[in-house]
Each structure stands twice: as C-alpha cells, then as structure tokens.
Amino acid sequence: MSQVYNFNAGPAVLPADVMQQAQAEFVHYGALGFGIMEASHRAPEFEAIIQAAEANLRALMGIPEEYAVLFLQGGASLQFGMVPMNLLPAGGSADYADTGTWSSKAIKEAKLFGNVNVVCSSKATNYDHIPAFGTWKLDPQAAYLHVTSNNTIFGTQYASFPTPPAGVPMIADMSSDILSRPLNVRDFAMIYAGAQKNLGPSGVTLVIMRKELAARCPANVTTMLKYSTHIDENSLYNTPPTFGIYILKLVTEWVQRQGGVAGIAARNEAKAKLLYDAIDGSGGFYRGPAKLDSRSRMNLCFTLPKAELDKPFLQGAVAAGLVGLKGHRSVGGMRASLYNAMPLAGVEALVSYMRQFRSCHG
Ligand code: PMP
C-alpha cells in the first residue's frame, strides 16, 4: 500500500512502531496465551503494564511523588465537569482563560457549580491569539485558574504559562499538546488530557494532580467522579480502559526512544517550522490566521486565497496520500495536526504538495 499521512486532529496518527508492536502482540501477549485485551485488569500482566505506563510518564515528564497519575475515562470533556465538581467549593469562584471552543466548554461546565471569572478572552478576534498575561484579570481568591495549553481548533498555543496569584492552583487542559515539549509539572496543580492525540487511542484520559487537592471534594459527589477514589485505588477502582492503557505504555516507550520529551520537542519544532515557513513564504497564497506569538506547533491552521479552492485542495491532497487536512467546521480552511507521531517526511510531503498546488492555482 502506498504511504498515507494522517493529519487528523484526534484520534490521530500513532507511531508506526507502536502499531506494529501492538499487532505482533495482539493475539498472544507474552506468556498469557491470549491477548492483553482479553486479560483481567487484576492480572499481573496488566498490573505490570499500568505500573510501567505511570513510571514512564513520571520519568518523561518529571512528575514528582506528591502528584497522582490517573488513567480515567470520559475524555477531557468529563474533566470539564469533574474539575469544578471536586475543586470549586459552593459559593466559591474559579478563574478561566477563554482561548477557544474547548475553554468555553470548560467554562460552561464550571458555571454549573459556582462563579466563573473569565480572566481574558480572545473570542472577539475569533480566538486568534493567547491574550498577554499582563491584561488578565486574576482573582487572588480564586479556587483555581484554568487554562487550555493548546487550542486544537484555532491553532494557538501558550508559548509560556502565566504565574497565578500565590495560593491559586493552576489547572491545564493539555489534551492536544501533552508530552510535546518540556514543562515544569510543579507549575501546575493539575494537568489533564484525552489520550487520543499524543498519548494513544481514545478512551483513556490522563490526569496528573497534586494528591492533596483531592481532599477538597464535597462528600456528596458520586464515587466514580471523585478524584480521591481513583487516587486511593491507583486507577483500578473499577475496570479501566485496559487496551488503551497498554497502547499508551507503548507510546511512552516510543517517546523514550526518541530522546524523551526534549528529543520530541526538537522534532516538533522542526516540523512546525517547515510548514509555517511554507505558509509565510507563499507570497500570501496561504495564510495562517493565528497571531505569530501564539502559533501552535501541534495544530497548524491555514487558509487558501478563496474558499472555492478548499475542495480541490483537499481532493488533491487525498490523491497525494495526505488525509485529514480539513479545518474544523467552526473555522473553515485547513488544519494540519503535527502531533508527536507525525514523521518529518509527512510534513515534507505536505509542503511539497502545497507548493505544487500553489503553482497551479496561484
Ligand atoms: N480539550 C481540547 C484542547 C481538545 O482538543 C479536545 C478534543 N479535541 C477536548 C478538550 C475534548 O476532548 P474529549 O473528546 O476527549 O472529551
């Protein structure tokens, strides 16, 4: 089969090595005599997998002992609700930065539990940037500050993170850029991410949180939605998404082989530069709506000179083995998601196609 590069925003491309290893182990895992998907979550083979997945993440991201690493379900969307349910006390207020569709959805859920103070918003300019930290209206009494590190739909990303007022924990939705660049976990009280972009398949949600935060949860929250339940039981309170966790473990091993997060980040930087250079060097044919200082290295959005060209661009791309380039329906244009597993060769093929398309239609 000829090479196809998958630029979808998520679920997304996984490393070829991981797919092959999973295929090789699919029917018979180790000495089990059957597949890991068929194994009990209490089986020693699976316990070894979940422990290795956690240990690998701790090593790759430098996650300190006082943080729990949880493998949950329900996607990042459930975290939009679980965060305020557990951490926003009755009568309290939480700070939220509004930098895109996913931030707005997180805000909507938090409003069900308490007051929300929107510290900044780029909505008026169709979320084309991360507002400068100096303009944020931070509340020193906030229960927490919530940010979305990478805005998957609009193609913007925090180049650095704000410093919340003393005593205010910062919580980040890192669904679309987790494990893509180095960061100091201690700058955050909590990080969460759906796995289906940089970590593995859909169905697993990674939560990294300071263990003591979980004590804030009101008593009347249902057992499954309390962080403390999953911390106390090491994500094995009930049946976790075992196969997804197995793939996530393989992905963490692959990241280690790429030189860890630093190695991955250097490759991500090079891939994004290649595509942004092609956009910026196209004489205005391709345009990136995101402001330069807010450009995402994960989701690169661009438009063509006229909307009528979108269809032929996408059709030609598919014929060239480049799929998943259609922008989100709320934005239009194109979006190339260059997650960790997208090889440089995929970006080179895209840039070459873009050059050729422009020479035919420019
Ligand atoms: N946050 C961000 C930044 C996302 O990109 C997405 C999904 N694309 C979500 C949250 C929602 O994630 P899920 O579908 O896992 O609930």
Tab-separated table of C-alpha atoms and ligand atoms in Angstrom:
chain	number	residue	atom	x	y	z
A	1	MET	CA	0.000	0.000	0.000
A	2	SER	CA	1.271	3.477	-0.756
A	3	GLN	CA	2.135	5.774	2.149
A	4	VAL	CA	-0.740	7.748	3.640
A	5	TYR	CA	-0.052	10.559	6.146
A	6	ASN	CA	-2.828	11.181	8.673
A	7	PHE	CA	-3.151	14.837	9.707
A	8	ASN	CA	-6.369	14.379	11.693
A	9	ALA	CA	-6.764	16.351	14.924
A	10	GLY	CA	-7.679	13.352	17.030
A	11	PRO	CA	-7.964	10.451	17.198
A	12	ALA	CA	-4.730	10.853	15.364
A	13	VAL	CA	-1.616	9.240	13.960
A	14	LEU	CA	0.210	6.807	16.256
A	15	PRO	CA	3.862	5.821	15.870
A	16	ALA	CA	4.276	3.098	13.232
A	17	ASP	CA	6.498	1.118	15.651
A	18	VAL	CA	3.724	1.108	18.238
A	19	MET	CA	1.125	-0.076	15.742
A	20	GLN	CA	3.418	-2.890	14.620
A	21	GLN	CA	4.283	-3.966	18.140
A	22	ALA	CA	0.596	-3.979	19.113
A	23	GLN	CA	-0.164	-6.050	16.020
A	24	ALA	CA	2.564	-8.555	16.835
A	25	GLU	CA	1.308	-8.936	20.415
A	26	PHE	CA	-2.405	-8.660	19.638
A	27	VAL	CA	-3.411	-12.327	19.688
A	28	HIS	CA	-0.808	-13.644	22.141
A	29	TYR	CA	0.579	-11.288	24.748
A	30	GLY	CA	3.773	-12.602	26.336
A	31	ALA	CA	3.206	-15.908	28.104
A	32	LEU	CA	-0.510	-15.238	28.649
A	33	GLY	CA	-1.609	-17.425	25.759
A	34	PHE	CA	-4.204	-14.819	24.765
A	35	GLY	CA	-4.415	-11.117	24.040
A	36	ILE	CA	-3.979	-8.374	26.627
A	37	MET	CA	-7.419	-7.040	25.657
A	38	GLU	CA	-8.832	-10.319	26.945
A	39	ALA	CA	-6.948	-10.193	30.239
A	40	SER	CA	-8.348	-9.190	33.619
A	41	HIS	CA	-7.406	-5.750	34.845
A	42	ARG	CA	-6.285	-7.590	38.021
A	43	ALA	CA	-3.960	-9.912	36.063
A	44	PRO	CA	-0.279	-9.459	36.935
A	45	GLU	CA	0.462	-8.840	33.236
A	46	PHE	CA	-1.905	-5.873	33.153
A	47	GLU	CA	-0.775	-4.566	36.523
A	48	ALA	CA	2.774	-4.526	35.158
A	49	ILE	CA	1.538	-2.525	32.147
A	50	ILE	CA	-0.319	0.143	34.128
A	51	GLN	CA	2.573	0.494	36.548
A	52	ALA	CA	5.049	0.858	33.672
A	53	ALA	CA	2.801	3.413	31.940
A	54	GLU	CA	2.781	5.501	35.113
A	55	ALA	CA	6.509	5.082	35.759
A	56	ASN	CA	7.350	6.042	32.165
A	57	LEU	CA	5.188	9.173	32.344
A	58	ARG	CA	6.754	10.128	35.672
A	59	ALA	CA	10.227	9.756	34.191
A	60	LEU	CA	9.430	11.516	30.894
A	61	MET	CA	7.610	14.481	32.426
A	62	GLY	CA	9.432	14.658	35.771
A	63	ILE	CA	6.213	14.130	37.725
A	64	PRO	CA	7.006	14.452	41.444
A	65	GLU	CA	5.937	11.984	44.130
A	66	GLU	CA	3.274	14.303	45.572
A	67	TYR	CA	1.325	14.074	42.310
A	68	ALA	CA	-1.006	11.230	41.373
A	69	VAL	CA	-1.055	9.869	37.811
A	70	LEU	CA	-4.531	8.624	36.907
A	71	PHE	CA	-5.925	6.810	33.883
A	72	LEU	CA	-9.621	7.671	33.707
A	73	GLN	CA	-12.428	7.593	31.142
A	74	GLY	CA	-14.934	10.119	29.836
A	75	GLY	CA	-12.444	12.190	27.849
A	76	ALA	CA	-11.248	15.695	28.616
A	77	SER	CA	-14.936	16.672	28.412
A	78	LEU	CA	-15.680	14.826	31.642
A	79	GLN	CA	-12.777	16.690	33.262
A	80	PHE	CA	-14.541	19.964	32.369
A	81	GLY	CA	-17.175	18.860	34.899
A	82	MET	CA	-15.070	16.846	37.362
A	83	VAL	CA	-12.689	19.740	37.984
A	84	PRO	CA	-15.334	22.144	39.351
A	85	MET	CA	-17.324	19.312	40.940
A	86	ASN	CA	-14.286	18.363	43.032
A	87	LEU	CA	-12.434	21.648	43.368
A	88	LEU	CA	-14.868	24.563	43.207
A	89	PRO	CA	-16.492	24.901	46.643
A	90	ALA	CA	-20.090	26.084	46.985
A	91	GLY	CA	-20.061	29.874	46.896
A	92	GLY	CA	-16.522	29.905	45.500
A	93	SER	CA	-15.200	31.380	42.279
A	94	ALA	CA	-12.793	29.987	39.685
A	95	ASP	CA	-10.664	31.800	37.094
A	96	TYR	CA	-10.808	30.650	33.460
A	97	ALA	CA	-8.882	31.874	30.414
A	98	ASP	CA	-11.164	31.769	27.356
A	99	THR	CA	-8.932	30.911	24.407
A	100	GLY	CA	-11.171	28.756	22.248
A	101	THR	CA	-14.044	26.319	21.908
A	102	TRP	CA	-12.689	23.873	24.486
A	103	SER	CA	-12.078	26.610	27.064
A	104	SER	CA	-15.660	27.800	26.524
A	105	LYS	CA	-16.947	24.293	27.110
A	106	ALA	CA	-14.924	24.045	30.318
A	107	ILE	CA	-16.372	27.403	31.432
A	108	LYS	CA	-19.911	26.245	30.714
A	109	GLU	CA	-19.482	23.227	32.999
A	110	ALA	CA	-17.839	25.210	35.812
A	111	LYS	CA	-20.782	27.628	35.846
A	112	LEU	CA	-22.981	24.725	36.985
A	113	PHE	CA	-21.039	24.615	40.252
A	114	GLY	CA	-20.035	28.150	41.154
A	115	ASN	CA	-18.985	31.550	39.955
A	116	VAL	CA	-16.677	31.772	36.950
A	117	ASN	CA	-14.394	34.754	36.422
A	118	VAL	CA	-13.257	34.850	32.785
A	119	VAL	CA	-9.791	36.386	33.184
A	120	CYS	CA	-9.273	37.011	29.462
A	121	SER	CA	-10.846	36.165	26.130
A	122	SER	CA	-9.755	36.256	22.505
A	123	LYS	CA	-13.264	35.474	21.281
A	124	ALA	CA	-13.710	38.909	19.651
A	125	THR	CA	-10.959	38.095	17.134
A	126	ASN	CA	-12.112	34.505	16.568
A	127	TYR	CA	-9.597	33.153	19.081
A	128	ASP	CA	-6.551	34.056	17.015
A	129	HIS	CA	-4.212	34.567	19.983
A	130	ILE	CA	-3.465	33.924	23.645
A	131	PRO	CA	-4.123	37.247	25.430
A	132	ALA	CA	-0.994	38.810	27.027
A	133	PHE	CA	-0.748	37.763	30.676
A	134	GLY	CA	-0.459	41.400	31.796
A	135	THR	CA	-4.073	42.005	30.721
A	136	TRP	CA	-5.558	39.077	32.695
A	137	LYS	CA	-7.995	39.973	35.496
A	138	LEU	CA	-6.835	37.381	38.019
A	139	ASP	CA	-8.691	36.855	41.293
A	140	PRO	CA	-6.313	36.244	44.222
A	141	GLN	CA	-9.142	34.375	46.000
A	142	ALA	CA	-9.905	32.047	43.065
A	143	ALA	CA	-10.341	28.335	43.856
A	144	TYR	CA	-8.083	27.688	40.849
A	145	LEU	CA	-7.033	29.102	37.467
A	146	HIS	CA	-7.887	27.027	34.387
A	147	VAL	CA	-6.020	27.295	31.065
A	148	THR	CA	-6.097	25.362	27.777
A	149	SER	CA	-2.458	24.970	26.754
A	150	ASN	CA	-3.149	24.319	23.076
A	151	ASN	CA	-6.302	25.296	21.220
A	152	THR	CA	-6.821	22.421	18.827
A	153	ILE	CA	-9.440	24.125	16.674
A	154	PHE	CA	-7.909	27.587	16.298
A	155	GLY	CA	-4.253	26.526	16.152
A	156	THR	CA	-2.983	28.620	19.053
A	157	GLN	CA	-0.745	27.550	21.923
A	158	TYR	CA	0.727	29.105	25.067
A	159	ALA	CA	4.398	29.848	24.394
A	160	SER	CA	4.813	30.109	28.188
A	161	PHE	CA	2.419	29.936	31.129
A	162	PRO	CA	1.157	32.642	33.496
A	163	THR	CA	2.047	32.714	37.183
A	164	PRO	CA	-1.187	32.604	39.170
A	165	PRO	CA	-1.544	34.627	42.396
A	166	ALA	CA	0.069	32.952	45.432
A	167	GLY	CA	-2.013	30.041	46.647
A	168	VAL	CA	-4.126	29.737	43.472
A	169	PRO	CA	-3.573	26.315	41.864
A	170	MET	CA	-3.212	26.303	38.065
A	171	ILE	CA	-5.038	23.577	36.137
A	172	ALA	CA	-4.324	22.934	32.464
A	173	ASP	CA	-6.218	21.088	29.768
A	174	MET	CA	-3.254	19.762	27.757
A	175	SER	CA	-5.269	17.421	25.555
A	176	SER	CA	-3.597	18.465	22.334
A	177	ASP	CA	-0.008	19.177	23.376
A	178	ILE	CA	0.796	16.915	26.300
A	179	LEU	CA	4.250	15.328	26.050
A	180	SER	CA	5.124	17.551	23.087
A	181	ARG	CA	7.512	19.920	24.899
A	182	PRO	CA	9.295	20.155	28.247
A	183	LEU	CA	7.460	21.753	31.143
A	184	ASN	CA	7.734	22.022	34.898
A	185	VAL	CA	4.905	19.920	36.326
A	186	ARG	CA	5.185	21.802	39.646
A	187	ASP	CA	3.941	24.954	37.861
A	188	PHE	CA	0.575	23.177	37.696
A	189	ALA	CA	-1.617	21.738	40.411
A	190	MET	CA	-3.286	19.558	37.821
A	191	ILE	CA	-2.887	18.602	34.161
A	192	TYR	CA	-5.393	16.561	32.181
A	193	ALA	CA	-5.546	15.272	28.628
A	194	GLY	CA	-7.568	12.930	26.473
A	195	ALA	CA	-5.093	10.357	25.149
A	196	GLN	CA	-6.172	10.405	21.522
A	197	LYS	CA	-3.648	12.944	20.201
A	198	ASN	CA	-0.193	12.457	21.731
A	199	LEU	CA	-0.645	9.528	24.093
A	200	GLY	CA	-2.582	6.734	22.422
A	201	PRO	CA	-6.125	5.846	21.443
A	202	SER	CA	-9.359	7.488	22.545
A	203	GLY	CA	-10.958	6.126	25.698
A	204	VAL	CA	-8.169	6.942	28.173
A	205	THR	CA	-7.924	10.284	29.951
A	206	LEU	CA	-4.700	11.109	31.738
A	207	VAL	CA	-4.941	13.156	34.941
A	208	ILE	CA	-1.858	14.330	36.801
A	209	MET	CA	-2.720	16.084	40.044
A	210	ARG	CA	-1.360	17.079	43.418
A	211	LYS	CA	-2.786	14.416	45.698
A	212	GLU	CA	-3.785	16.821	48.455
A	213	LEU	CA	-6.132	18.702	46.086
A	214	ALA	CA	-8.473	15.703	46.057
A	215	ALA	CA	-9.368	16.316	49.712
A	216	ARG	CA	-11.336	19.404	48.652
A	217	CYS	CA	-14.084	17.302	47.106
A	218	PRO	CA	-17.537	17.636	48.701
A	219	ALA	CA	-18.836	14.412	50.297
A	220	ASN	CA	-21.930	14.168	48.092
A	221	VAL	CA	-20.041	13.717	44.797
A	222	THR	CA	-20.652	10.262	43.352
A	223	THR	CA	-17.810	7.767	43.918
A	224	MET	CA	-16.701	7.451	40.271
A	225	LEU	CA	-16.412	11.219	39.872
A	226	LYS	CA	-14.230	11.782	42.932
A	227	TYR	CA	-10.514	12.035	42.204
A	228	SER	CA	-9.799	10.538	45.643
A	229	THR	CA	-11.464	7.258	44.596
A	230	HIS	CA	-9.032	6.820	41.717
A	231	ILE	CA	-6.028	8.032	43.691
A	232	ASP	CA	-6.756	5.568	46.507
A	233	GLU	CA	-7.175	2.661	44.076
A	234	ASN	CA	-4.375	3.506	41.603
A	235	SER	CA	-6.904	3.851	38.747
A	236	LEU	CA	-8.163	0.327	39.455
A	237	TYR	CA	-11.331	1.150	41.413
A	238	ASN	CA	-13.310	-0.257	38.509
A	239	THR	CA	-12.313	-1.680	35.132
A	240	PRO	CA	-10.063	0.854	33.422
A	241	PRO	CA	-9.662	1.058	29.614
A	242	THR	CA	-7.064	-1.709	29.614
A	243	PHE	CA	-6.203	-1.856	25.917
A	244	GLY	CA	-5.852	1.923	25.674
A	245	ILE	CA	-3.525	1.950	28.680
A	246	TYR	CA	-1.454	-0.795	27.035
A	247	ILE	CA	-1.077	1.302	23.871
A	248	LEU	CA	-0.285	4.391	25.957
A	249	LYS	CA	2.508	2.433	27.638
A	250	LEU	CA	3.929	1.517	24.213
A	251	VAL	CA	3.738	5.182	23.181
A	252	THR	CA	5.682	6.260	26.281
A	253	GLU	CA	8.394	3.725	25.415
A	254	TRP	CA	8.493	5.103	21.888
A	255	VAL	CA	8.898	8.639	23.264
A	256	GLN	CA	11.814	7.398	25.373
A	257	ARG	CA	13.440	6.018	22.205
A	258	GLN	CA	13.045	9.430	20.531
A	259	GLY	CA	15.240	11.038	23.184
A	260	GLY	CA	12.422	11.747	25.617
A	261	VAL	CA	10.367	14.924	25.642
A	262	ALA	CA	13.398	17.054	24.722
A	263	GLY	CA	14.032	14.950	21.607
A	264	ILE	CA	10.349	15.025	20.666
A	265	ALA	CA	10.173	18.797	21.202
A	266	ALA	CA	13.119	19.421	18.867
A	267	ARG	CA	11.456	17.348	16.154
A	268	ASN	CA	8.120	19.090	16.708
A	269	GLU	CA	9.839	22.458	16.411
A	270	ALA	CA	11.461	21.446	13.108
A	271	LYS	CA	8.205	20.069	11.686
A	272	ALA	CA	6.210	23.183	12.588
A	273	LYS	CA	8.917	25.478	11.201
A	274	LEU	CA	8.890	23.668	7.885
A	275	LEU	CA	5.149	24.152	7.462
A	276	TYR	CA	4.969	27.720	8.811
A	277	ASP	CA	7.861	28.683	6.526
A	278	ALA	CA	5.906	27.269	3.593
A	279	ILE	CA	2.829	29.280	4.608
A	280	ASP	CA	4.772	32.501	5.221
A	281	GLY	CA	6.841	32.074	2.061
A	282	SER	CA	3.833	31.579	-0.218
A	283	GLY	CA	3.502	35.263	-1.141
A	284	GLY	CA	0.165	35.443	0.684
A	285	PHE	CA	-1.368	32.447	-1.115
A	286	TYR	CA	-1.548	30.530	2.157
A	287	ARG	CA	-2.316	32.478	5.322
A	288	GLY	CA	-2.158	31.446	8.960
A	289	PRO	CA	-4.955	33.067	10.985
A	290	ALA	CA	-3.148	32.650	14.347
A	291	LYS	CA	-1.001	35.579	15.576
A	292	LEU	CA	2.707	34.809	15.301
A	293	ASP	CA	3.429	34.714	19.051
A	294	SER	CA	0.522	32.333	19.654
A	295	ARG	CA	1.066	29.844	16.837
A	296	SER	CA	0.595	26.196	17.712
A	297	ARG	CA	3.255	23.589	16.963
A	298	MET	CA	0.604	20.881	17.091
A	299	ASN	CA	-2.338	22.150	15.013
A	300	LEU	CA	-1.298	24.404	12.146
A	301	CYS	CA	-4.228	26.218	10.550
A	302	PHE	CA	-4.111	27.941	7.188
A	303	THR	CA	-6.490	29.286	4.578
A	304	LEU	CA	-6.384	29.430	0.779
A	305	PRO	CA	-6.999	32.654	-1.203
A	306	LYS	CA	-10.634	31.733	-1.811
A	307	ALA	CA	-12.972	29.182	-0.248
A	308	GLU	CA	-13.713	27.654	-3.698
A	309	LEU	CA	-10.176	26.294	-3.694
A	310	ASP	CA	-10.717	24.295	-0.485
A	311	LYS	CA	-12.365	21.337	-2.186
A	312	PRO	CA	-9.801	20.884	-4.980
A	313	PHE	CA	-7.004	21.355	-2.422
A	314	LEU	CA	-8.415	18.618	-0.209
A	315	GLN	CA	-9.150	16.274	-3.123
A	316	GLY	CA	-5.643	16.674	-4.497
A	317	ALA	CA	-4.215	16.135	-1.015
A	318	VAL	CA	-6.052	12.834	-0.595
A	319	ALA	CA	-4.786	11.727	-4.013
A	320	ALA	CA	-1.262	12.550	-2.804
A	321	GLY	CA	-1.774	10.470	0.360
A	322	LEU	CA	-2.346	13.432	2.678
A	323	VAL	CA	-5.554	12.980	4.666
A	324	GLY	CA	-7.366	14.778	7.489
A	325	LEU	CA	-6.454	18.327	6.441
A	326	LYS	CA	-9.910	19.881	6.534
A	327	GLY	CA	-10.140	22.592	9.189
A	328	HIS	CA	-12.698	22.356	11.987
A	329	ARG	CA	-16.184	23.224	10.756
A	330	SER	CA	-16.337	26.270	13.059
A	331	VAL	CA	-13.235	27.821	11.457
A	332	GLY	CA	-13.020	26.536	7.882
A	333	GLY	CA	-9.811	26.438	5.873
A	334	MET	CA	-7.177	23.804	6.534
A	335	ARG	CA	-5.612	22.339	9.645
A	336	ALA	CA	-2.569	20.087	9.709
A	337	SER	CA	-2.131	18.361	13.045
A	338	LEU	CA	1.534	17.585	13.563
A	339	TYR	CA	1.406	15.527	16.741
A	340	ASN	CA	4.443	13.713	18.098
A	341	ALA	CA	3.908	10.676	15.890
A	342	MET	CA	3.726	12.624	12.598
A	343	PRO	CA	7.049	11.962	10.878
A	344	LEU	CA	9.030	14.799	9.282
A	345	ALA	CA	8.542	13.017	5.946
A	346	GLY	CA	4.786	13.626	6.268
A	347	VAL	CA	5.316	17.369	6.654
A	348	GLU	CA	7.787	17.367	3.747
A	349	ALA	CA	5.184	15.640	1.565
A	350	LEU	CA	2.555	18.203	2.607
A	351	VAL	CA	4.832	21.170	1.906
A	352	SER	CA	5.734	19.756	-1.474
A	353	TYR	CA	2.042	19.277	-2.323
A	354	MET	CA	1.238	22.828	-1.176
A	355	ARG	CA	3.969	24.231	-3.433
A	356	GLN	CA	2.649	22.290	-6.391
A	357	PHE	CA	-0.983	23.302	-5.715
A	358	ARG	CA	0.012	26.942	-5.478
A	359	SER	CA	1.895	26.810	-8.774
A	360	CYS	CA	-1.290	25.511	-10.447
A	361	HIS	CA	-3.685	27.955	-8.779
A	362	GLY	CA	-1.551	30.941	-7.759
B	1	PMP	N1	-9.789	19.891	25.125
B	1	PMP	C1	-9.086	20.009	23.987
B	1	PMP	C2	-7.967	21.004	23.936
B	1	PMP	C3	-9.390	19.218	22.887
B	1	PMP	O1	-8.699	19.324	21.762
B	1	PMP	C4	-10.456	18.275	22.979
B	1	PMP	C5	-10.834	17.345	21.848
B	1	PMP	N2	-10.388	17.600	20.627
B	1	PMP	C6	-11.176	18.216	24.165
B	1	PMP	C7	-10.801	19.014	25.232
B	1	PMP	C8	-12.319	17.260	24.331
B	1	PMP	O2	-11.792	16.011	24.495
B	1	PMP	P1	-12.622	14.667	24.548
B	1	PMP	O3	-13.189	14.440	23.202
B	1	PMP	O4	-11.568	13.685	24.950
B	1	PMP	O5	-13.667	14.821	25.597
